[in-house]
Coordinates of N, CA, C and O in Angstrom, one line a residue:
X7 N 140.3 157.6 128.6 CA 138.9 158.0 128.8 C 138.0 157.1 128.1 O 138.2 156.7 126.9
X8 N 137.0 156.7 128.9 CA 135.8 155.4 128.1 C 135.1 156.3 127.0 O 134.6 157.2 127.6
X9 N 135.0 156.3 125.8 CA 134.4 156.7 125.1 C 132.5 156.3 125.6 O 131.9 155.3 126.0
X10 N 132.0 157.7 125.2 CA 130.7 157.9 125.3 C 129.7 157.5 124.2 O 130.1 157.6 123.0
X11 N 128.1 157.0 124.5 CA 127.6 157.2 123.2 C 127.6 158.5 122.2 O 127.5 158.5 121.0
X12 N 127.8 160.0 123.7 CA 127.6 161.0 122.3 C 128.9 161.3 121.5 O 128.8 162.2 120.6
X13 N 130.2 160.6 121.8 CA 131.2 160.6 121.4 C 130.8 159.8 120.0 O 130.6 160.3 118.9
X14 N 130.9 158.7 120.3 CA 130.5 157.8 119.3 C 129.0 158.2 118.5 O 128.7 157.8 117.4
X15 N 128.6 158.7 118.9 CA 127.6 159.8 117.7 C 127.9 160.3 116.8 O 127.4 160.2 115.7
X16 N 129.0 161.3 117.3 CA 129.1 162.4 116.6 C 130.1 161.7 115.9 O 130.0 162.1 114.7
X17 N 131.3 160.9 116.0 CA 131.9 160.3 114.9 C 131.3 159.5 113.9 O 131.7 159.5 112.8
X18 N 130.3 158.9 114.1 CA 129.1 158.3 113.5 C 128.6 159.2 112.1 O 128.6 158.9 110.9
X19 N 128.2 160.4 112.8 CA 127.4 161.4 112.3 C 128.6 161.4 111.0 O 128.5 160.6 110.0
X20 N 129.5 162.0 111.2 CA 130.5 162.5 110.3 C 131.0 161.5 109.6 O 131.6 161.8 108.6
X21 N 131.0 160.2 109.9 CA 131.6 159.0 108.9 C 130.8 158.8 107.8 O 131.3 158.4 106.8
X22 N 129.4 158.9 107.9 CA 128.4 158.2 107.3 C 127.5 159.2 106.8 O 126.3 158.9 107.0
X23 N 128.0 160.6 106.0 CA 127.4 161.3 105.3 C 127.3 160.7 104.1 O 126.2 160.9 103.6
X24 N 127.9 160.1 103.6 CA 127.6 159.4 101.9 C 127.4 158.2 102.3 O 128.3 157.3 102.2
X25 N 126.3 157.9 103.0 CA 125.7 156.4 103.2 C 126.4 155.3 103.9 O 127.4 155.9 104.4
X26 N 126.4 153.8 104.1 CA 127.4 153.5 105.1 C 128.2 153.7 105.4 O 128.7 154.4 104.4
X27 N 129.1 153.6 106.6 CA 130.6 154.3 106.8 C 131.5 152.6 106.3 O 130.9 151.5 106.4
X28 N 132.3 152.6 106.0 CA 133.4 151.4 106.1 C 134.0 150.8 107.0 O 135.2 150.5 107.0
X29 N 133.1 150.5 107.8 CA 133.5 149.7 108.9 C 134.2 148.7 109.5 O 134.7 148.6 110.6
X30 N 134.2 147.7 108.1 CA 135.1 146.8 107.9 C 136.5 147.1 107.3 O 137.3 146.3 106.9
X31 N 136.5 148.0 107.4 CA 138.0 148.9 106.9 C 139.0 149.3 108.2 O 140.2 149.3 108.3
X32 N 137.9 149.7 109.1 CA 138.1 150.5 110.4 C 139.0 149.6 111.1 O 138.7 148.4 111.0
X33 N 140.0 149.8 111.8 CA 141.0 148.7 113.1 C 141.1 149.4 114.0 O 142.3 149.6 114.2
X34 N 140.3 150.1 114.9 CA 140.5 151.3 115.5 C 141.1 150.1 117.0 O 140.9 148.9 116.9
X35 N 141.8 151.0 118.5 CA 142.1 150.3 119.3 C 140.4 150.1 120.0 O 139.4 150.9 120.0
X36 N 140.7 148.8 120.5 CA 139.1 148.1 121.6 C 139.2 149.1 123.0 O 140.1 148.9 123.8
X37 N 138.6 149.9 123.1 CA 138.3 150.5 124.2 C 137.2 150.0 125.4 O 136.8 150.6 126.3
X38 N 136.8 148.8 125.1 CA 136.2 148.1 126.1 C 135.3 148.1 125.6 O 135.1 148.1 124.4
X39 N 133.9 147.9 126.9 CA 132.5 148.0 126.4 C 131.4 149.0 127.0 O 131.6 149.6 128.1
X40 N 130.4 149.3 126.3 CA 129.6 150.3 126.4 C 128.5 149.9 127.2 O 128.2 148.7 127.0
X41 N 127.5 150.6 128.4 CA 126.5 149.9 128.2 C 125.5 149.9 127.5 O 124.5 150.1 128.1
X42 N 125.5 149.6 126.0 CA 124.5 150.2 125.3 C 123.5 147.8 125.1 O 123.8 146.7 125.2
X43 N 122.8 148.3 124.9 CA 122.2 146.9 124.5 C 121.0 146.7 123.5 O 120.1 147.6 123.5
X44 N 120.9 146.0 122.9 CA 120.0 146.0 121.7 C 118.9 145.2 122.4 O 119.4 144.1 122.7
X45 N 117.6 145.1 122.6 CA 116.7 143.8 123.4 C 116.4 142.9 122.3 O 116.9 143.0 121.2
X46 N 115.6 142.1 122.5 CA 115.4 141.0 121.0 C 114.1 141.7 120.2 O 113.9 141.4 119.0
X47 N 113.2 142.4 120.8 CA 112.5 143.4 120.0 C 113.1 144.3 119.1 O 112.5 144.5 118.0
X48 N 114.3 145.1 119.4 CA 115.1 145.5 118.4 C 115.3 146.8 118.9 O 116.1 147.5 118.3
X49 N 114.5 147.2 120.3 CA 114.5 148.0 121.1 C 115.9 148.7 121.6 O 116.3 147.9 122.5
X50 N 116.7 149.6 121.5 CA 118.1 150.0 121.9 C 118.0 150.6 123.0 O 117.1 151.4 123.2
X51 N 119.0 150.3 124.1 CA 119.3 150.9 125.3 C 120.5 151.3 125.8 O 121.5 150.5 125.8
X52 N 120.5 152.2 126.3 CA 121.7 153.1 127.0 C 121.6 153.4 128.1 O 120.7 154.2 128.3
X53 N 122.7 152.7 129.5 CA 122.7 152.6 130.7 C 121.5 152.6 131.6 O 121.3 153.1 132.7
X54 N 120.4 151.5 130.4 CA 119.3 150.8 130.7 C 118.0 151.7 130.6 O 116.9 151.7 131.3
X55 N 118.5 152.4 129.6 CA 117.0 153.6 129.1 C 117.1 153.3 127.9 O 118.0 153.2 127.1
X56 N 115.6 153.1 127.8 CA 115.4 153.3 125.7 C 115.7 154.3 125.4 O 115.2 155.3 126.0
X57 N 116.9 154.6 124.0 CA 117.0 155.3 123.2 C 116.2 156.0 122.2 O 116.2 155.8 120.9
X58 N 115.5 156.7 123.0 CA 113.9 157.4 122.3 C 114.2 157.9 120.6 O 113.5 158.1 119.6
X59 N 115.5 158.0 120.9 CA 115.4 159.1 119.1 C 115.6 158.3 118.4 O 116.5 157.5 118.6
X60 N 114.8 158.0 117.3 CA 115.1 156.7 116.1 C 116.0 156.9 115.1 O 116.5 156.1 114.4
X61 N 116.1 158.7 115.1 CA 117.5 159.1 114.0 C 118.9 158.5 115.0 O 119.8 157.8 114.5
X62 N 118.9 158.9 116.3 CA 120.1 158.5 117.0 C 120.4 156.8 116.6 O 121.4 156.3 116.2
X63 N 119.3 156.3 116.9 CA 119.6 154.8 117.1 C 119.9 154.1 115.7 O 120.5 153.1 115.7
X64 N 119.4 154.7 114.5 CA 119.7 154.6 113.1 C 121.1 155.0 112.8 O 121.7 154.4 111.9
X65 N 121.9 156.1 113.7 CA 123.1 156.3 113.2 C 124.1 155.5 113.9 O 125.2 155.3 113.5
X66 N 123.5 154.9 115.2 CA 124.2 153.7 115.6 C 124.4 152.6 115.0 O 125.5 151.9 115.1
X67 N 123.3 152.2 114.3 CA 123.2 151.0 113.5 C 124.1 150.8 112.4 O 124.2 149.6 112.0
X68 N 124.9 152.0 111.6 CA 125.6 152.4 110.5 C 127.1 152.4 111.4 O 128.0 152.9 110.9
X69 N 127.2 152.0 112.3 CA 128.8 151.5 112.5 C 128.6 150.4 113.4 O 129.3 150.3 114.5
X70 N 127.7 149.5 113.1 CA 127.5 148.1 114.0 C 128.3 147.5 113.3 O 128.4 147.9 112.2
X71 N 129.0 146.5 113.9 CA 129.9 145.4 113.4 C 129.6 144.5 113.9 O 129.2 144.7 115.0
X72 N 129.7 143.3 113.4 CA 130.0 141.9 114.2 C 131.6 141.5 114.3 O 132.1 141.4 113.2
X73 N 132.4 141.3 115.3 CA 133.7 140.2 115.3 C 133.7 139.2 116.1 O 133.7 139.2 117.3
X74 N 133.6 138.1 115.2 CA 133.5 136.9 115.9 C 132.0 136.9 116.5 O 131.0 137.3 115.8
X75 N 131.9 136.6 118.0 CA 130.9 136.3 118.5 C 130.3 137.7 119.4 O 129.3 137.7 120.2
X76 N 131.1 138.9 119.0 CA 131.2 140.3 119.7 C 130.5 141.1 118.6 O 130.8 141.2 117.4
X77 N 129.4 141.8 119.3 CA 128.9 143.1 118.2 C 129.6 144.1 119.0 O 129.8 144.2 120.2
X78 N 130.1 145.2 117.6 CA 131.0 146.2 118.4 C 130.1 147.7 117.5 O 129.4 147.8 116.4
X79 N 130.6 148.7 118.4 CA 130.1 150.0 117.9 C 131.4 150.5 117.1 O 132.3 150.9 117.8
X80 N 131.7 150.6 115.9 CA 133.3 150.8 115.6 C 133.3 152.4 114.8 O 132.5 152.7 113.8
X81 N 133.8 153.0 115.2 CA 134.7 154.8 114.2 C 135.8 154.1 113.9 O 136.1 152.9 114.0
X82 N 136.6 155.5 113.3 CA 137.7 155.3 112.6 C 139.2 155.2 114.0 O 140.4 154.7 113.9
X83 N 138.4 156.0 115.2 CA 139.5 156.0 116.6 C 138.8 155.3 117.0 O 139.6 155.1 117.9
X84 N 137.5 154.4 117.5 CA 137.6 153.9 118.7 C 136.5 152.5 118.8 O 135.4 152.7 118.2
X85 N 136.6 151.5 119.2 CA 135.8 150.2 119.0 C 135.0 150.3 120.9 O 135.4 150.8 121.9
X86 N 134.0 149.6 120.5 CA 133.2 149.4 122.2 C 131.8 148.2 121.8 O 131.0 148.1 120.9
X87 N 132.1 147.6 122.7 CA 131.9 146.4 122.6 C 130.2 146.4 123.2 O 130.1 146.7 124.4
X88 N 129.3 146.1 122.7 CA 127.4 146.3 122.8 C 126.9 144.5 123.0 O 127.4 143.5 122.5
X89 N 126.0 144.6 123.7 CA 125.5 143.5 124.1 C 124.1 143.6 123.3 O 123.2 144.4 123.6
X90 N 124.2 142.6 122.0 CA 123.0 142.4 121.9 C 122.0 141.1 122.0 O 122.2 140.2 121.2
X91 N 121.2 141.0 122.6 CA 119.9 139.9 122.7 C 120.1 138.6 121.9 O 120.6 137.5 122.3
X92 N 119.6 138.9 120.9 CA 119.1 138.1 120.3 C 120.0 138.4 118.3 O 120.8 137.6 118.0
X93 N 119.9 139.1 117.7 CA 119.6 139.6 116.4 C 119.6 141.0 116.8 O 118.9 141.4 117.7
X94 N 120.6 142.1 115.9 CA 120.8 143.3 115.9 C 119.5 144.3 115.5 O 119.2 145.3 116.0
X95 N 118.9 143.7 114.4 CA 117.7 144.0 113.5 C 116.7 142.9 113.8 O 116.6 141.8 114.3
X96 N 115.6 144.0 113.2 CA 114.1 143.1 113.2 C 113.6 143.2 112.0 O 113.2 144.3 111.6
X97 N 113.5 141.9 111.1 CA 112.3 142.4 109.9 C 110.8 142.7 110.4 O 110.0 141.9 110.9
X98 N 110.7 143.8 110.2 CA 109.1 143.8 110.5 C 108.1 143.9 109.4 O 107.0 144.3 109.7
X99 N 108.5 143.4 107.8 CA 107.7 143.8 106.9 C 108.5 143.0 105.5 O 109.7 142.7 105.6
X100 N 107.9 142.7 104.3 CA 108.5 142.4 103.4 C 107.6 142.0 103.0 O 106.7 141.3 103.4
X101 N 108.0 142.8 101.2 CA 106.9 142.1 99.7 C 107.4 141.6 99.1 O 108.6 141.9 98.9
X102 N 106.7 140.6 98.3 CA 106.9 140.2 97.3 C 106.5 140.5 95.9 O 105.4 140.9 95.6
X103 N 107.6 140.3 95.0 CA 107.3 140.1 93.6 C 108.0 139.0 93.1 O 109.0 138.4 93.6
X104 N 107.0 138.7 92.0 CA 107.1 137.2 91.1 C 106.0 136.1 92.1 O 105.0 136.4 92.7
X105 N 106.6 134.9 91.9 CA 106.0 133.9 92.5 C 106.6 132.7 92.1 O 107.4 132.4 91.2
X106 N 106.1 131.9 93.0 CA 106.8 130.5 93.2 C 108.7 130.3 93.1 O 109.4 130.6 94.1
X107 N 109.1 130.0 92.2 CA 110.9 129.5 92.5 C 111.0 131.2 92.1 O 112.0 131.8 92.6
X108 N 110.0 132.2 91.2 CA 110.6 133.0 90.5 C 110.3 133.9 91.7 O 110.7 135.0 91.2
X109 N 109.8 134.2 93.0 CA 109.6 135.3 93.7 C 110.6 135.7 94.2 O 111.4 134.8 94.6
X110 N 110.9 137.3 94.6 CA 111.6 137.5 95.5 C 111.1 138.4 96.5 O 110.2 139.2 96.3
X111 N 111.7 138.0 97.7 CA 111.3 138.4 98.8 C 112.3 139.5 99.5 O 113.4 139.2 99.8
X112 N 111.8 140.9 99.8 CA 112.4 142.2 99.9 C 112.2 142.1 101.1 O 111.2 141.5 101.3
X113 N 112.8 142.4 102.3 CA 112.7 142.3 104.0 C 113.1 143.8 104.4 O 114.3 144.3 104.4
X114 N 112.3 144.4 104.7 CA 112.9 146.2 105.4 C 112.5 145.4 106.7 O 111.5 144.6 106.9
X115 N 113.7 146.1 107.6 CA 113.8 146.1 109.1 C 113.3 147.4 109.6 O 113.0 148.4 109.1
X116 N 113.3 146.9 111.0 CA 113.0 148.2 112.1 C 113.9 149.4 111.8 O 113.2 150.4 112.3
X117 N 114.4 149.7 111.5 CA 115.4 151.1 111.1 C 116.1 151.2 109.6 O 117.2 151.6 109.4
X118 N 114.7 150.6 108.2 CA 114.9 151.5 107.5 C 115.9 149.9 106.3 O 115.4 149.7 105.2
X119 N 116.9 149.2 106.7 CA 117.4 148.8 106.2 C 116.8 147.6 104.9 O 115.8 147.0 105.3
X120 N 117.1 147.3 104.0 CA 116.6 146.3 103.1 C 117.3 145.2 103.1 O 118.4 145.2 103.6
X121 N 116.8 144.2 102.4 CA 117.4 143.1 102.1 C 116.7 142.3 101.4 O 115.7 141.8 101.9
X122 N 116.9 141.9 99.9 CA 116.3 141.2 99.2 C 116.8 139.6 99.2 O 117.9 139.3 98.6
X123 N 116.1 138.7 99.7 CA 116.4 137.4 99.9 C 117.0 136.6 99.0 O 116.6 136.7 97.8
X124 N 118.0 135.7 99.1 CA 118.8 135.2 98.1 C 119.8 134.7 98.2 O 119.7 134.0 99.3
X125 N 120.9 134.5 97.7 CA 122.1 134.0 98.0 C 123.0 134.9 98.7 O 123.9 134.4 99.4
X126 N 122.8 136.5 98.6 CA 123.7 137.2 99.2 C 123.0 137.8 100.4 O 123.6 138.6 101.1
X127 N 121.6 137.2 100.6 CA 121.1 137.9 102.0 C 119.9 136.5 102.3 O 118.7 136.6 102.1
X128 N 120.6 135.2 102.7 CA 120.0 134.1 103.2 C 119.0 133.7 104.3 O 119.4 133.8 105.5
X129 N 117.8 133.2 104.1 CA 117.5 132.6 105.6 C 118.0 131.8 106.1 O 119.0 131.2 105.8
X130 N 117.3 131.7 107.2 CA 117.7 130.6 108.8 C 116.6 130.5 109.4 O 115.8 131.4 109.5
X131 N 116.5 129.3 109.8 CA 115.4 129.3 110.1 C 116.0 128.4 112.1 O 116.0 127.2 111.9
X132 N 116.3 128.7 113.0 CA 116.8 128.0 114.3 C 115.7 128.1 114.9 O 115.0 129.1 115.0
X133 N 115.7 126.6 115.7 CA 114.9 125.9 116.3 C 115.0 125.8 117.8 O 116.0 125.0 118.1
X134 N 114.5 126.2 118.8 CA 114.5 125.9 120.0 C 114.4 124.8 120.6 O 113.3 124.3 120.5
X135 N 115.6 124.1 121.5 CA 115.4 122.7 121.4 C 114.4 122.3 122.6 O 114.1 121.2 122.8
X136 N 114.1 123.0 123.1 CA 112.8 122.8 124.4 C 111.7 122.7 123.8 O 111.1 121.6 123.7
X137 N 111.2 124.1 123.0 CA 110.0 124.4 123.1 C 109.8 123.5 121.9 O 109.0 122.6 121.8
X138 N 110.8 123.9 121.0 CA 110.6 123.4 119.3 C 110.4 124.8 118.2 O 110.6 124.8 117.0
X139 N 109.9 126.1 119.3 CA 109.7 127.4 118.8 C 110.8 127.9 117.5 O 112.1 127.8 117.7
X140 N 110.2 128.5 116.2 CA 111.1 128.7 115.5 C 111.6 129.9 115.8 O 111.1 130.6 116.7
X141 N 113.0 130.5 114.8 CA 113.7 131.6 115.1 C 114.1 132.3 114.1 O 115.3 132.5 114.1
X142 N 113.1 132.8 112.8 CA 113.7 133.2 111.6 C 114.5 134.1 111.6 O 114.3 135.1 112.2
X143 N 115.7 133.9 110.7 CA 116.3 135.3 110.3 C 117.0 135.4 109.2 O 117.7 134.4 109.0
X144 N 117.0 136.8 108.1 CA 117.4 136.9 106.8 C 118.8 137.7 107.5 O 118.8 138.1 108.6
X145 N 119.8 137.8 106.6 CA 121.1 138.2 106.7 C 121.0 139.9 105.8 O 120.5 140.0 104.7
X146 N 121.4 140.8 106.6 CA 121.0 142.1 106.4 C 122.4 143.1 105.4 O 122.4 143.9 104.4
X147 N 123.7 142.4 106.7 CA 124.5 143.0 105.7 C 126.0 142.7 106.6 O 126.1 142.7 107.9
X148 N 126.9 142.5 105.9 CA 128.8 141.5 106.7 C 127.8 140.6 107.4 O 126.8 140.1 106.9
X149 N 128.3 140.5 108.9 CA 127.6 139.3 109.6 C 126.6 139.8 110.5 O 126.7 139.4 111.7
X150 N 125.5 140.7 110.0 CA 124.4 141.2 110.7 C 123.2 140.6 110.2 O 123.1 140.5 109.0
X151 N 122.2 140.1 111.1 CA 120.8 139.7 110.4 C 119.9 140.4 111.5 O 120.2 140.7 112.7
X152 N 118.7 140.3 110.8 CA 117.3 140.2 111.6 C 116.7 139.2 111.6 O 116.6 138.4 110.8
X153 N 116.1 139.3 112.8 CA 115.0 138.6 113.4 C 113.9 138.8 112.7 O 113.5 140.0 112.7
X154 N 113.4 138.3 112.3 CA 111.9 137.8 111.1 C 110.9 138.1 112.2 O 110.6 137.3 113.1
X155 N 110.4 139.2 112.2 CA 109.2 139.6 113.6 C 108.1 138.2 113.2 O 108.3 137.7 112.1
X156 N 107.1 137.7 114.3 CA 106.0 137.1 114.0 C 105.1 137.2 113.3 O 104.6 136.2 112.9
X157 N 104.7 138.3 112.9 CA 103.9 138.8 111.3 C 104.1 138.0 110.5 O 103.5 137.1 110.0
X158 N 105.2 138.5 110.3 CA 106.0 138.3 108.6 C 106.0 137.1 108.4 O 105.6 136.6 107.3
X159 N 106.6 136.0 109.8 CA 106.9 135.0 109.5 C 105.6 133.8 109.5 O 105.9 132.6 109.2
X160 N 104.5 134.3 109.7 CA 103.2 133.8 109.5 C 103.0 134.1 108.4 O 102.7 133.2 107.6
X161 N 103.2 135.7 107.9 CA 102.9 135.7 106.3 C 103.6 134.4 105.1 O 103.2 133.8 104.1
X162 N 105.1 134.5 105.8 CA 106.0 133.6 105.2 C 105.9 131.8 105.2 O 106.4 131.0 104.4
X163 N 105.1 131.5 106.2 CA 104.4 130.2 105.7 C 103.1 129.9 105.1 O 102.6 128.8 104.9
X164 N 102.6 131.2 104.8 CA 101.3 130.9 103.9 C 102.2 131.0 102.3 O 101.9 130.3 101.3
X165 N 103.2 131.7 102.3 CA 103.2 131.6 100.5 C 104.5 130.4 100.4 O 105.5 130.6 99.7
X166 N 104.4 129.5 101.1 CA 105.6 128.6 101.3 C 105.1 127.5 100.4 O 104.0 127.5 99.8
X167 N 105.9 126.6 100.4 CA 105.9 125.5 99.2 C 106.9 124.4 99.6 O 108.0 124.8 100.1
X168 N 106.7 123.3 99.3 CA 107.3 121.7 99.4 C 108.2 121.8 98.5 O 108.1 122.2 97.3
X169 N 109.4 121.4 99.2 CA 110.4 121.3 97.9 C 111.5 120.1 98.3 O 111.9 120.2 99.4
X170 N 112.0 119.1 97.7 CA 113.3 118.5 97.8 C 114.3 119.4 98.3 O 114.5 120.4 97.6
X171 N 114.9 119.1 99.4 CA 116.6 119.8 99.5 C 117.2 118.9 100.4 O 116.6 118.7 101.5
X172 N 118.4 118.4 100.0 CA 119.4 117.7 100.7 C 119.1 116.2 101.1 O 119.3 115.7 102.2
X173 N 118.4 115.7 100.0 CA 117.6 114.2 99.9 C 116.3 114.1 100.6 O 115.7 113.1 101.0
X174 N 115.8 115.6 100.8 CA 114.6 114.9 102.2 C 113.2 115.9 101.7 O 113.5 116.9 101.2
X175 N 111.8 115.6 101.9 CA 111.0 117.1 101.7 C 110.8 117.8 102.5 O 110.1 117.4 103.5
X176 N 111.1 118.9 102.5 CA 111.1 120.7 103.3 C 110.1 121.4 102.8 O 109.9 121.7 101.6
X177 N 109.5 121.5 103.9 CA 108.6 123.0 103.8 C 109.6 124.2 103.9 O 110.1 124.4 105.0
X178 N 109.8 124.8 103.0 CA 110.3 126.4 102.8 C 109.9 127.6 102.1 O 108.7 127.8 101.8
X179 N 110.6 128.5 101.9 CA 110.4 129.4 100.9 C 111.4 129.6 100.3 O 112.6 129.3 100.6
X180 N 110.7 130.6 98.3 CA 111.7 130.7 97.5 C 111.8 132.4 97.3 O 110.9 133.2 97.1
X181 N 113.0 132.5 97.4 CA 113.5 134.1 97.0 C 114.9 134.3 96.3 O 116.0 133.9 96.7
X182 N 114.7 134.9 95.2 CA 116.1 135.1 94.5 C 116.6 133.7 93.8 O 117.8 133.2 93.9
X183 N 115.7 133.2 93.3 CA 116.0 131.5 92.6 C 116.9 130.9 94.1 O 117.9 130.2 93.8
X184 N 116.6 130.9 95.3 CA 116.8 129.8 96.5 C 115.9 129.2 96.9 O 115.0 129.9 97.1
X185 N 115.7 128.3 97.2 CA 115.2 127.7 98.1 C 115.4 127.7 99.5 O 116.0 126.6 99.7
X186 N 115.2 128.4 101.0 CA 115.1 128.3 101.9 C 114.3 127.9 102.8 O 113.2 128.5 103.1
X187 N 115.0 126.3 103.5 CA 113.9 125.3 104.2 C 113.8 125.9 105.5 O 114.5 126.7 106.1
X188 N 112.4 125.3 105.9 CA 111.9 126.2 107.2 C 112.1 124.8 108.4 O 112.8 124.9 109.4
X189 N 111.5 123.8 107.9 CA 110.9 122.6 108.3 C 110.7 121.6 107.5 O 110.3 121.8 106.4
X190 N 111.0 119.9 108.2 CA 111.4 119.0 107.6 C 109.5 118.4 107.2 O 108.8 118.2 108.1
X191 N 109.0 118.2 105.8 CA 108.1 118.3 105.3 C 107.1 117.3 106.4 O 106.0 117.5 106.8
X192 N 108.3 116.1 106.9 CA 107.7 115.0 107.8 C 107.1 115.6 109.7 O 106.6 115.0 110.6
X193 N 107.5 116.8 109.5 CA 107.4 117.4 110.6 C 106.4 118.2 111.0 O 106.1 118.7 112.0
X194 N 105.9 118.1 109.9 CA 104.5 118.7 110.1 C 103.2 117.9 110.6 O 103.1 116.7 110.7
X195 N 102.0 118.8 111.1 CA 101.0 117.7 111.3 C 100.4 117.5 110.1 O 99.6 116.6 110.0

């Protein structure tokens, strides 16, 4: 039998009463794929309807996995394989404290999650090779990140700064004593 989202709910529900479930622990058998899909807004869908409840789609989010190049919905019995867009998450907000090399930068996503910028939760900054359009994203948690909404990432080149990295000058930003380059300094107008 194809496991359902409300199947996978309710094992959800029950894994992840004391905060994340162990996902990465989980080897449950691959039961295929679901139609559930994430859009690059951050928007979740099921057999091509938004998933209106934000508690449902939060309890999904708590047994997301990445393997390899597959995001999967994983319990302790059963794996299903989710198509997402772009980025699983969206930063849609993030403050700062400190400043300059000493600031760090905190990123809450669309459903609640944090991530304080640094060595254990890195930017990226990918480049479209047509348009040239950027594609930020901080790493949220295993091999999950968000998409840096357009806000933030306007906000994030006003408090940016010139720095040497890897023989050359970059425009980037600093969080958690890193340096993370956006753009090559010479690339600007």
């Amino acid at each position: 039998m194809k496991p359902s989202a409300e199947s996978l709910a309710a094992t959800a529900r029950a894994a992840s009463r004391r905060g994340l479930p162990p996902v990465h622990l989980w080897n449950p058998p691959d039961c295929g794929d679901l139609d559930m899909r994430i859009a690059r807004d951050g928007t979740w869908f099921y057999l091509g309807t938004p998933i209106g409840r934000p508690e449902l789609v939060r309890l999904f989010s708590t047994i997301l996995r990445k393997d390899g190049d597959r995001y999967v919905l994983v319990t302790p019995v059963e794996k299903v394989g989710i198509t997402v867009d772009d980025a699983p998450f969206v930063a849609v907000d993030f403050t700062v404290t400190g400043e300059g090399k000493a600031q760090t930068l905190t990123f809450v996503t669309n459903l609640g999650d944090e991530s304080s910028a640094g060595s254990e939760h890195p930017i990226r900054v990918e480049r479209d090779l047509a348009t040239g359009e950027p594609s930020p994203y901080v790493h949220v948690r295993a091999s999950l990140e968000a998409l840096i909404d357009r806000k933030s990432f306007y906000r994030l080149v006003e408090i940016g700064a010139h720095h040497e990295h890897d023989g050359a000058s970059w425009f980037g930003i600093w969080s958690g004593g890193r340096f993370f380059p956006i753009i090559p300094s010479a690339d600007l107008p």
